[in-house]
PDB file of C-alpha atoms and ligand atoms in Angstrom:
ATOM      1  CA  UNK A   7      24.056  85.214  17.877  1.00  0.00           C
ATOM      2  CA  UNK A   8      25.699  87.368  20.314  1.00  0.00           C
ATOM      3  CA  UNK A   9      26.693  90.748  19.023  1.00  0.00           C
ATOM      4  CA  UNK A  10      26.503  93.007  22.044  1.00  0.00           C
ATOM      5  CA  UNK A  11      28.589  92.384  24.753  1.00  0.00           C
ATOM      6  CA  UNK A  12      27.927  92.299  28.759  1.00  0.00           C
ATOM      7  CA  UNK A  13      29.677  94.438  31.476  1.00  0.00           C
ATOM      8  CA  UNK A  14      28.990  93.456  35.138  1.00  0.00           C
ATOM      9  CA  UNK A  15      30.316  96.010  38.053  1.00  0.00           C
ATOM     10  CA  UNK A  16      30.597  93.580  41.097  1.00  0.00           C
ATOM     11  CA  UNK A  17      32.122  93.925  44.976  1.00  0.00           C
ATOM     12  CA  UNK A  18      32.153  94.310  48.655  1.00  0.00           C
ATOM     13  CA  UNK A  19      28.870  96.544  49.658  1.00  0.00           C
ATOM     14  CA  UNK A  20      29.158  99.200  49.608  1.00  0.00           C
ATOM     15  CA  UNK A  21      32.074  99.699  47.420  1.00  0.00           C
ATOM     16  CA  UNK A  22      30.304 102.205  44.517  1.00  0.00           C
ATOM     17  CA  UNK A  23      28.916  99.829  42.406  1.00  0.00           C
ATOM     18  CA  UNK A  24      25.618 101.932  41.781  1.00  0.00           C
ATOM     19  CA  UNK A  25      27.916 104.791  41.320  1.00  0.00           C
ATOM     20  CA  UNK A  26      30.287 103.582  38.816  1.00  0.00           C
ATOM     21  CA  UNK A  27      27.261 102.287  36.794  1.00  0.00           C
ATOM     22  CA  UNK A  28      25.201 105.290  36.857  1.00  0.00           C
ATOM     23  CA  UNK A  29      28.343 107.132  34.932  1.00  0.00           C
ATOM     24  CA  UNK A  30      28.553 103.987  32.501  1.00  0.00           C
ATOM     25  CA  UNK A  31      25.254 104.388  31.388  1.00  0.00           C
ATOM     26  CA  UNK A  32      25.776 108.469  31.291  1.00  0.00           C
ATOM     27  CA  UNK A  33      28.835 107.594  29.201  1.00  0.00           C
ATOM     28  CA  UNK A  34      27.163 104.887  26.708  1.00  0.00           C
ATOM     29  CA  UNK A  35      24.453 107.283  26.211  1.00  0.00           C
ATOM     30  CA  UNK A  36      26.791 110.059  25.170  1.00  0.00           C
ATOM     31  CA  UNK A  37      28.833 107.320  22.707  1.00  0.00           C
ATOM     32  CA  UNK A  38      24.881 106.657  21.359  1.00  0.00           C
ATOM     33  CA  UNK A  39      25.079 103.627  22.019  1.00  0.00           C
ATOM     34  CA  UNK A  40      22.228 101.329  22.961  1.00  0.00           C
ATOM     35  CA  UNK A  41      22.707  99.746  26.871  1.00  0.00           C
ATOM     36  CA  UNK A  42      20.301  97.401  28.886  1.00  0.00           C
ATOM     37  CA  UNK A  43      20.832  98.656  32.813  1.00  0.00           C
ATOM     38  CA  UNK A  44      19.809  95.754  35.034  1.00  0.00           C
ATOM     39  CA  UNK A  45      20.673  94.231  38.301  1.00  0.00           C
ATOM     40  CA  UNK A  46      21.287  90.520  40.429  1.00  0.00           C
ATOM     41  CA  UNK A  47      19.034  89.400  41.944  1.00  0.00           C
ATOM     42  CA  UNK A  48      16.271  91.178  40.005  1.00  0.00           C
ATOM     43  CA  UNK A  49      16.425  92.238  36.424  1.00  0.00           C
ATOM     44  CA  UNK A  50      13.143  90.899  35.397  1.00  0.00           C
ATOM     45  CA  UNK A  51       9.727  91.151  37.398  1.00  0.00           C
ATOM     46  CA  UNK A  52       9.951  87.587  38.577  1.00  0.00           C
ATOM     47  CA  UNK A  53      13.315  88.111  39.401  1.00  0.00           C
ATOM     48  CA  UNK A  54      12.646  91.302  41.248  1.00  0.00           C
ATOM     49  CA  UNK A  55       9.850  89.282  43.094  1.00  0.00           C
ATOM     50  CA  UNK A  56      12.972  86.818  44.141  1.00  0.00           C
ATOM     51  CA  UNK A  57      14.515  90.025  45.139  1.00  0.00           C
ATOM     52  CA  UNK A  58      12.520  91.021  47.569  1.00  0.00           C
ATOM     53  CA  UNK A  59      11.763  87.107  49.453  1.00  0.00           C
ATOM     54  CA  UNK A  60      15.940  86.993  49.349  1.00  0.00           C
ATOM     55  CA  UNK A  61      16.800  90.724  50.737  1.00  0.00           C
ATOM     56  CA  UNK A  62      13.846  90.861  53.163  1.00  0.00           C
ATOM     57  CA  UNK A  63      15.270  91.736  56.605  1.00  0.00           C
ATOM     58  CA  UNK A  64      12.433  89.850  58.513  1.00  0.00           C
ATOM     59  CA  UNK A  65      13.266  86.685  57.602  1.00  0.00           C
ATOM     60  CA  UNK A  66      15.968  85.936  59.119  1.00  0.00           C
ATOM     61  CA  UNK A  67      15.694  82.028  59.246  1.00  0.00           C
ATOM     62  CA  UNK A  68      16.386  81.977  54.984  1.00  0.00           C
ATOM     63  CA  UNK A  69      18.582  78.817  55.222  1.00  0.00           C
ATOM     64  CA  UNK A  70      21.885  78.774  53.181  1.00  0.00           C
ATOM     65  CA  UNK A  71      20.649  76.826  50.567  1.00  0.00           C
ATOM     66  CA  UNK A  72      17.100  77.972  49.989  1.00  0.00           C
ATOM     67  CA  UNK A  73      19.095  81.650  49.300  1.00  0.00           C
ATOM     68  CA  UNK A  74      21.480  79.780  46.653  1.00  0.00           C
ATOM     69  CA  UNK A  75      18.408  78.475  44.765  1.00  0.00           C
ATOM     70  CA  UNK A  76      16.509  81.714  44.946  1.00  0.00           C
ATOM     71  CA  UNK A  77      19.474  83.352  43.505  1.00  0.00           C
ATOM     72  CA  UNK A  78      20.031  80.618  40.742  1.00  0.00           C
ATOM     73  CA  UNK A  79      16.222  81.028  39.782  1.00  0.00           C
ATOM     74  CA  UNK A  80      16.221  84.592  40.044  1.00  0.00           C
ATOM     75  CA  UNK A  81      19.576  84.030  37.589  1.00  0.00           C
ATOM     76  CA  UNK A  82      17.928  81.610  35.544  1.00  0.00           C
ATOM     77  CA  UNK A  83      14.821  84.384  34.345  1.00  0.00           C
ATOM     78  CA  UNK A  84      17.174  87.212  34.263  1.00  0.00           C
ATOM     79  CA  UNK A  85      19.604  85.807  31.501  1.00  0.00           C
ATOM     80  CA  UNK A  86      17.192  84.099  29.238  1.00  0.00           C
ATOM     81  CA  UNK A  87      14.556  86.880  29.113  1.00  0.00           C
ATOM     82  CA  UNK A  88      16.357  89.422  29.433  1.00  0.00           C
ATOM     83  CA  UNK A  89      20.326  89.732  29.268  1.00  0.00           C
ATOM     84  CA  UNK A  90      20.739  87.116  25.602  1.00  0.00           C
ATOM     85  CA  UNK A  91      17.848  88.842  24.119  1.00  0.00           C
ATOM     86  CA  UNK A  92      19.521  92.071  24.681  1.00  0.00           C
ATOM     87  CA  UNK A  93      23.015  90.879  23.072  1.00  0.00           C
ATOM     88  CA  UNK A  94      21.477  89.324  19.811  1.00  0.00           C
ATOM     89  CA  UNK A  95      19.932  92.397  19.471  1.00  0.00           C
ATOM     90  CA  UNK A  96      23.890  94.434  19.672  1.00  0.00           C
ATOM     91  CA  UNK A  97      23.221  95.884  22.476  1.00  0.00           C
ATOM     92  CA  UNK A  98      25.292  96.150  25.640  1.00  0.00           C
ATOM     93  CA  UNK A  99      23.992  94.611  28.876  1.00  0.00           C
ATOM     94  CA  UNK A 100      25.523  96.388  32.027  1.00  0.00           C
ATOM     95  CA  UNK A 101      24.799  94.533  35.279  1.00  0.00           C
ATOM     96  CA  UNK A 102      24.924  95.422  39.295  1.00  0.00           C
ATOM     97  CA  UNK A 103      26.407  92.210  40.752  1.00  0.00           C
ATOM     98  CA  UNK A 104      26.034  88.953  38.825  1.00  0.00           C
ATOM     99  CA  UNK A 105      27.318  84.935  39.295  1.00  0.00           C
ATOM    100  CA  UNK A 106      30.396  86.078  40.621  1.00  0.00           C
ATOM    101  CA  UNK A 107      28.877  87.310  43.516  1.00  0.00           C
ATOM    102  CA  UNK A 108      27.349  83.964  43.889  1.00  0.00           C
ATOM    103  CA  UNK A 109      30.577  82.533  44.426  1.00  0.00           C
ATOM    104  CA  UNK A 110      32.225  85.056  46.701  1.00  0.00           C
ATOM    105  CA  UNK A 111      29.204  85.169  48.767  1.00  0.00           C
ATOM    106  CA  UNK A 112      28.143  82.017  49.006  1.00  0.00           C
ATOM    107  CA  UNK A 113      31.189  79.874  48.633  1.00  0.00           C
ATOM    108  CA  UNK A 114      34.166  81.701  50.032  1.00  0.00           C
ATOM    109  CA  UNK A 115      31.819  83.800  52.450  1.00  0.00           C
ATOM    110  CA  UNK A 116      29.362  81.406  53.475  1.00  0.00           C
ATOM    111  CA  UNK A 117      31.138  78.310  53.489  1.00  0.00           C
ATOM    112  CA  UNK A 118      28.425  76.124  50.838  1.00  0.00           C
ATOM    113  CA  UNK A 119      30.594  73.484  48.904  1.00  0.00           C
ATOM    114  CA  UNK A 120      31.860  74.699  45.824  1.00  0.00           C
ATOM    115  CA  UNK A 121      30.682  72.187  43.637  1.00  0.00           C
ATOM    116  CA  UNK A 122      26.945  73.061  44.623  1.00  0.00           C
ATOM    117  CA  UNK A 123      27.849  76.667  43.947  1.00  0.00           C
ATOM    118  CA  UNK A 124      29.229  75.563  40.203  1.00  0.00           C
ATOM    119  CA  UNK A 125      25.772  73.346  39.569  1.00  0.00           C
ATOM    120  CA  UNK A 126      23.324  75.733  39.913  1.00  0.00           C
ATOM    121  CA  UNK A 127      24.982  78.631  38.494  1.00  0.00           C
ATOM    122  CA  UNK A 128      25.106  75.764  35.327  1.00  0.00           C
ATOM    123  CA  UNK A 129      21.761  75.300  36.010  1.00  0.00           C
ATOM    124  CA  UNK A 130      21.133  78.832  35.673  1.00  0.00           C
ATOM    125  CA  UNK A 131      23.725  80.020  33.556  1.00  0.00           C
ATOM    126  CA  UNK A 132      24.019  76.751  30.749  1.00  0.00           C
ATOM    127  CA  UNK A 133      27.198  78.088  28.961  1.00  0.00           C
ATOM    128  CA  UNK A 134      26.794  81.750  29.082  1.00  0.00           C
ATOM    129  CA  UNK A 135      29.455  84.171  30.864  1.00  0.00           C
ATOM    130  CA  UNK A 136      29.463  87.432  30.965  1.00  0.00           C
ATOM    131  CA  UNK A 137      32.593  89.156  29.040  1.00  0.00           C
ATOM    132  CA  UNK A 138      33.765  91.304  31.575  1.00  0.00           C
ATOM    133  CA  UNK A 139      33.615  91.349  35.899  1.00  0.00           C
ATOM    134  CA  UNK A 140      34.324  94.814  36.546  1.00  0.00           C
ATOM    135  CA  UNK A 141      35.366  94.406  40.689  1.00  0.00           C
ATOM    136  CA  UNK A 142      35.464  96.943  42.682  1.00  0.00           C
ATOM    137  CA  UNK A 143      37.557  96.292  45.833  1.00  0.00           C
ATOM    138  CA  UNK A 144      37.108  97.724  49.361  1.00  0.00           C
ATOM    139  CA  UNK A 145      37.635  97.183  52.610  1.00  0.00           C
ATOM    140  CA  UNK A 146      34.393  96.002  53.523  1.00  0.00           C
ATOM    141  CA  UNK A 147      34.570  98.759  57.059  1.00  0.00           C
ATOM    142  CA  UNK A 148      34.864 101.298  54.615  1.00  0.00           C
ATOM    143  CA  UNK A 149      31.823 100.251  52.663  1.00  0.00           C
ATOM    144  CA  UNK A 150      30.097  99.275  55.549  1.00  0.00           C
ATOM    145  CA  UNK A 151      30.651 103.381  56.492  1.00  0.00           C
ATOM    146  CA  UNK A 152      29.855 104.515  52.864  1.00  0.00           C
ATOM    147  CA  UNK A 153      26.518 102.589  53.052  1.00  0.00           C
ATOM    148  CA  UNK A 154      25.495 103.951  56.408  1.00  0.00           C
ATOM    149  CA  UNK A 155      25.631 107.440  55.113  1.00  0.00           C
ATOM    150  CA  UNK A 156      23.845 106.898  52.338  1.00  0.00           C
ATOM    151  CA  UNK A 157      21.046 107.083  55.290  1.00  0.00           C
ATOM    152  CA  UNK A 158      19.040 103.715  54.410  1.00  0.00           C
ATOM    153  CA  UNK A 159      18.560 100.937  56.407  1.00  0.00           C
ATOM    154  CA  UNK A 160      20.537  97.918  55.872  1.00  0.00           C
ATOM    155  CA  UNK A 161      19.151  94.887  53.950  1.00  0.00           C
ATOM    156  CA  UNK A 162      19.365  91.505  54.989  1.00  0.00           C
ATOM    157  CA  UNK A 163      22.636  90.695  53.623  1.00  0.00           C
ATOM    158  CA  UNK A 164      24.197  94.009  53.836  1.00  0.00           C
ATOM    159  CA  UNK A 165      23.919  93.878  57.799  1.00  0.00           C
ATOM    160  CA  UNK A 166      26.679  90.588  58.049  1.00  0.00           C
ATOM    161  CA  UNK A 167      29.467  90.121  60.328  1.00  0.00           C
ATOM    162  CA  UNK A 168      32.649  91.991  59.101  1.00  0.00           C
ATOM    163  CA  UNK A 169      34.475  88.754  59.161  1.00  0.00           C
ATOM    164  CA  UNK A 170      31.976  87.693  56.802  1.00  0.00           C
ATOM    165  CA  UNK A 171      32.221  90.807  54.490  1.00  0.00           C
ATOM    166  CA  UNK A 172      36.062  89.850  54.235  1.00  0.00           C
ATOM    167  CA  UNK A 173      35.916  86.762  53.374  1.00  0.00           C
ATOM    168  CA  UNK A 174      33.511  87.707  50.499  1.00  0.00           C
ATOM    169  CA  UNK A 175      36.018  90.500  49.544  1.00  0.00           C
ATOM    170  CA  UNK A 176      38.478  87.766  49.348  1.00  0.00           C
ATOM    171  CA  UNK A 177      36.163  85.457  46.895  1.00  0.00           C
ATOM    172  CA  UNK A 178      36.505  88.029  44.538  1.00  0.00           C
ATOM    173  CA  UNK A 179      40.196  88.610  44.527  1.00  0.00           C
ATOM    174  CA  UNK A 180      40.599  84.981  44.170  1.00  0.00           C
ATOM    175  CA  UNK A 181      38.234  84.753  41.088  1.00  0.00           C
ATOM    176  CA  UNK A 182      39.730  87.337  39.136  1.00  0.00           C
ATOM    177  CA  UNK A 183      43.201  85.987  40.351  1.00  0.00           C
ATOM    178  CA  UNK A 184      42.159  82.860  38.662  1.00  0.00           C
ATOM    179  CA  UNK A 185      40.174  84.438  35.297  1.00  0.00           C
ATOM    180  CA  UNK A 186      42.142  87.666  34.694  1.00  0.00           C
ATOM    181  CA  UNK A 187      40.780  87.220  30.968  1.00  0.00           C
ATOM    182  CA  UNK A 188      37.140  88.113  32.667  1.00  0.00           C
ATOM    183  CA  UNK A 189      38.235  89.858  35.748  1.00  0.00           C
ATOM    184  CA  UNK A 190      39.435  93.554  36.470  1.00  0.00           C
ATOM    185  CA  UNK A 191      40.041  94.722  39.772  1.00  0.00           C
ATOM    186  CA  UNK A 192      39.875  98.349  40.711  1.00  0.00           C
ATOM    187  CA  UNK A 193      40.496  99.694  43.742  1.00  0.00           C
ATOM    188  CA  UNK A 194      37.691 101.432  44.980  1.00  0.00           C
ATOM    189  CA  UNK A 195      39.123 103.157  47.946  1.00  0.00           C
ATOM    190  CA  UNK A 196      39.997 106.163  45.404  1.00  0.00           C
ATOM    191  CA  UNK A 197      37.918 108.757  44.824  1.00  0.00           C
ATOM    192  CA  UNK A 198      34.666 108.916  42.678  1.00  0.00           C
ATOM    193  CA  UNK A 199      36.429 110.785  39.827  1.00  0.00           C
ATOM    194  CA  UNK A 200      39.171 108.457  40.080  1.00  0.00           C
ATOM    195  CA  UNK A 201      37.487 105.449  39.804  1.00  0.00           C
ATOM    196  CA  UNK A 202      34.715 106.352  37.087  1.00  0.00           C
ATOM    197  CA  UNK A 203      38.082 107.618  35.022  1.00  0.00           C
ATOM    198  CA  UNK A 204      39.530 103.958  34.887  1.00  0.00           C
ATOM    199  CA  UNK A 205      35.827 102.262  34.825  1.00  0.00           C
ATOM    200  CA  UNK A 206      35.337 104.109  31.578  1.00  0.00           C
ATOM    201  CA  UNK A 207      38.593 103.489  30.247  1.00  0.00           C
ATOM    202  CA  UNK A 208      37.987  99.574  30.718  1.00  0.00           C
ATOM    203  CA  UNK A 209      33.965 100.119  28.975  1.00  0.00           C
ATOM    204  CA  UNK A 210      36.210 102.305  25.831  1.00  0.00           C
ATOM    205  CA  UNK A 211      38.101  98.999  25.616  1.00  0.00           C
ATOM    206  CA  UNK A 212      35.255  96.591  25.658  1.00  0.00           C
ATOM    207  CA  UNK A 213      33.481  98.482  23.143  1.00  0.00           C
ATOM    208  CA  UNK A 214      36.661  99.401  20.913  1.00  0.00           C
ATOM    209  CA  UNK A 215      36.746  95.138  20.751  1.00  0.00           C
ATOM    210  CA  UNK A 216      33.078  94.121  20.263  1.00  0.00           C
ATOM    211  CA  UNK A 217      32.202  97.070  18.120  1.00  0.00           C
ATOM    212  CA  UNK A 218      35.341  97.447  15.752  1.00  0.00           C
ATOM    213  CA  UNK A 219      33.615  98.356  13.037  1.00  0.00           C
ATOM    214  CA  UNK A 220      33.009 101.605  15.453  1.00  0.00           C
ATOM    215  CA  UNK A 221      29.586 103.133  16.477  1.00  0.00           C
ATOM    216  CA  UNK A 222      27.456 105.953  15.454  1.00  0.00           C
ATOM    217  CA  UNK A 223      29.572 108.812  17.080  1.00  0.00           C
TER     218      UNK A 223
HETATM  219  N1  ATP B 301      34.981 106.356  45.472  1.00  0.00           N
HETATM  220  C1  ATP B 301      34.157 106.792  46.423  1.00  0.00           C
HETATM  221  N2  ATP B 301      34.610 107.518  47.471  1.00  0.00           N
HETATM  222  C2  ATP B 301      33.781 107.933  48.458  1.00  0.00           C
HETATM  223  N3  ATP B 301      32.454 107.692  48.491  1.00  0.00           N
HETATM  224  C3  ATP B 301      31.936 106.973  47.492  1.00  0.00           C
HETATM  225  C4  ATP B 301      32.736 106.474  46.402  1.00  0.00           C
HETATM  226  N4  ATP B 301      31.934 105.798  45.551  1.00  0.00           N
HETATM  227  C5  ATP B 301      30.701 105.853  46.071  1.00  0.00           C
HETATM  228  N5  ATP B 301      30.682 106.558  47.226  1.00  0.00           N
HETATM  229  C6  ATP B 301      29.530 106.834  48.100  1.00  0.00           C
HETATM  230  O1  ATP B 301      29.376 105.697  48.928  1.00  0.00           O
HETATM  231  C7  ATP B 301      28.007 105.353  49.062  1.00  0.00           C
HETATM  232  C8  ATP B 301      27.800 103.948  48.504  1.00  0.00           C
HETATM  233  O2  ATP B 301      27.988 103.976  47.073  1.00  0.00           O
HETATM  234  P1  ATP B 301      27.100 103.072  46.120  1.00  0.00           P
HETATM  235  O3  ATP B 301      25.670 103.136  46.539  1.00  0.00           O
HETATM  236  O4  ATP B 301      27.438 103.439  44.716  1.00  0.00           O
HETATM  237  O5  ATP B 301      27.728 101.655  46.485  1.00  0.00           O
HETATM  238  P2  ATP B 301      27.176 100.213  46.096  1.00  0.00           P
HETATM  239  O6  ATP B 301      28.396  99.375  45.869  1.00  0.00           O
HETATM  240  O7  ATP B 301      26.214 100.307  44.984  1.00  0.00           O
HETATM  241  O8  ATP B 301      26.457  99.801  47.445  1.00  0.00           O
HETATM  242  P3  ATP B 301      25.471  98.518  47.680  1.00  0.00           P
HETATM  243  O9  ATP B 301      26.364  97.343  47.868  1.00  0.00           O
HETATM  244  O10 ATP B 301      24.737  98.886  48.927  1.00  0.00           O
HETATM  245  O11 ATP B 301      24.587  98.434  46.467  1.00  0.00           O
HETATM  246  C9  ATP B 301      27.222 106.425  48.311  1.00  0.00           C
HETATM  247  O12 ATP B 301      26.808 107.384  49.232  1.00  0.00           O
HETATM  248  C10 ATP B 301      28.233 106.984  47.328  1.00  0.00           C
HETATM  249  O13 ATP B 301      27.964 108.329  46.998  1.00  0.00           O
HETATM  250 MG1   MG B 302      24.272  99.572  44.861  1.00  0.00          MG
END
């Protein structure tokens, strides 16, 4: 049974994801309560493997649909050994990026047919959802900036065509348009303090329903 509950930050790159989660985990740890960090695609060591074949910036010729399956497979390890596992054991899963990703990127971005997109995120997924898409929502230029000076190099699907980066933006608006149950949208063009402030606020409320029995603090 599923006791814990699952937070995923999601949006444009660049946007603070890493950020935002970095001061979720400082504030579940301070709360004492127990959270699973983990990340799309990855999570898991074969999914980290899938990781590295999808980001890899010298392989250009990836074709559109080998990527979806990669991410579905990479998906498909990362829930069962590691996210439900973590939730029947009450604790709370926080994720970088997750299905809805899949969708903005690969649908609305990318152009694959939507009903592809649904079946192997089923596939993947079987009935699970996470309870809460946490989006953070830039203008991809500005993201684009922020990741530059962070000073890495760009990954393979960081270093798309703006008008692709919109349209991806876009996929997510639309989603939590349609799901505002499971969506919230913050804008991310505020600053760090700012945005952490009403991250946290959202986590408080997540954990003030799952947990009202309260936790150890
Ligand atoms: N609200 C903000 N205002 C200004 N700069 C920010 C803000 N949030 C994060 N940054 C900075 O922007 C850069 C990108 O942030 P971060 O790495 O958290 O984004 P990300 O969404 O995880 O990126 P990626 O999509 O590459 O994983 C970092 O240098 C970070 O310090
Ligand atoms: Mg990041």
């Amino acid at each position: 049974m599923r006791k814990g509950f699952m937070l995923v930050c999601d949006g444009s790159n660049g946007a603070g994801k890493t950020t935002v989660i970095a001061g979720l985990e400082a504030h579940l740890k301070q709360r004492g309560i127990e959270v699973v960090m983990t990340r799309e695609p990855g999570g898991t060591v074969i999914s980290e493997k899938i990781r590295e074949i999808i980001l890899d910036p010298t392989t250009p010729e990836m074709t559109d649909m080998t990527e979806l399956m990669l991410f579905g497979a990479a998906r498909a390890q990362h829930v069962r050994e590691k996210i439900v596992p973590a939730l029947e054991q009450g604790k709370v899963v926080i994720s970088d990026r997750f299905d809805a990703a899949t969708f903005s990127f690969q649908h609305y971005a990318r152009g694959l047919d939507l009903a592809t997109i649904t079946t192997i995120n089923q596939l993947a997924l079987g009935d699970f959802k996470p309870d809460m898409n946490l989006i953070l929502d830039l203008d991809p230029e500005e993201g684009l900036k922020r990741v530059k000076s962070r000073g890495e190099g760009l990954d393979r699907l960081e270093d798309e065509k703006q008008q692709f980066l919109q349209r991806a933006r876009e996929g997510y608006l639309v989603q939590a348009e349609n799901d505002p149950q499971r969506f919230t949208v913050i804008d991310a063009s505020q600053t760090k303090a700012q945005v952490l402030e009403q991250s946290i606020a959202l986590l408080d409320s997540l954990i003030a329903k799952h947990f009202p029995a309260g936790v150890s603090d």
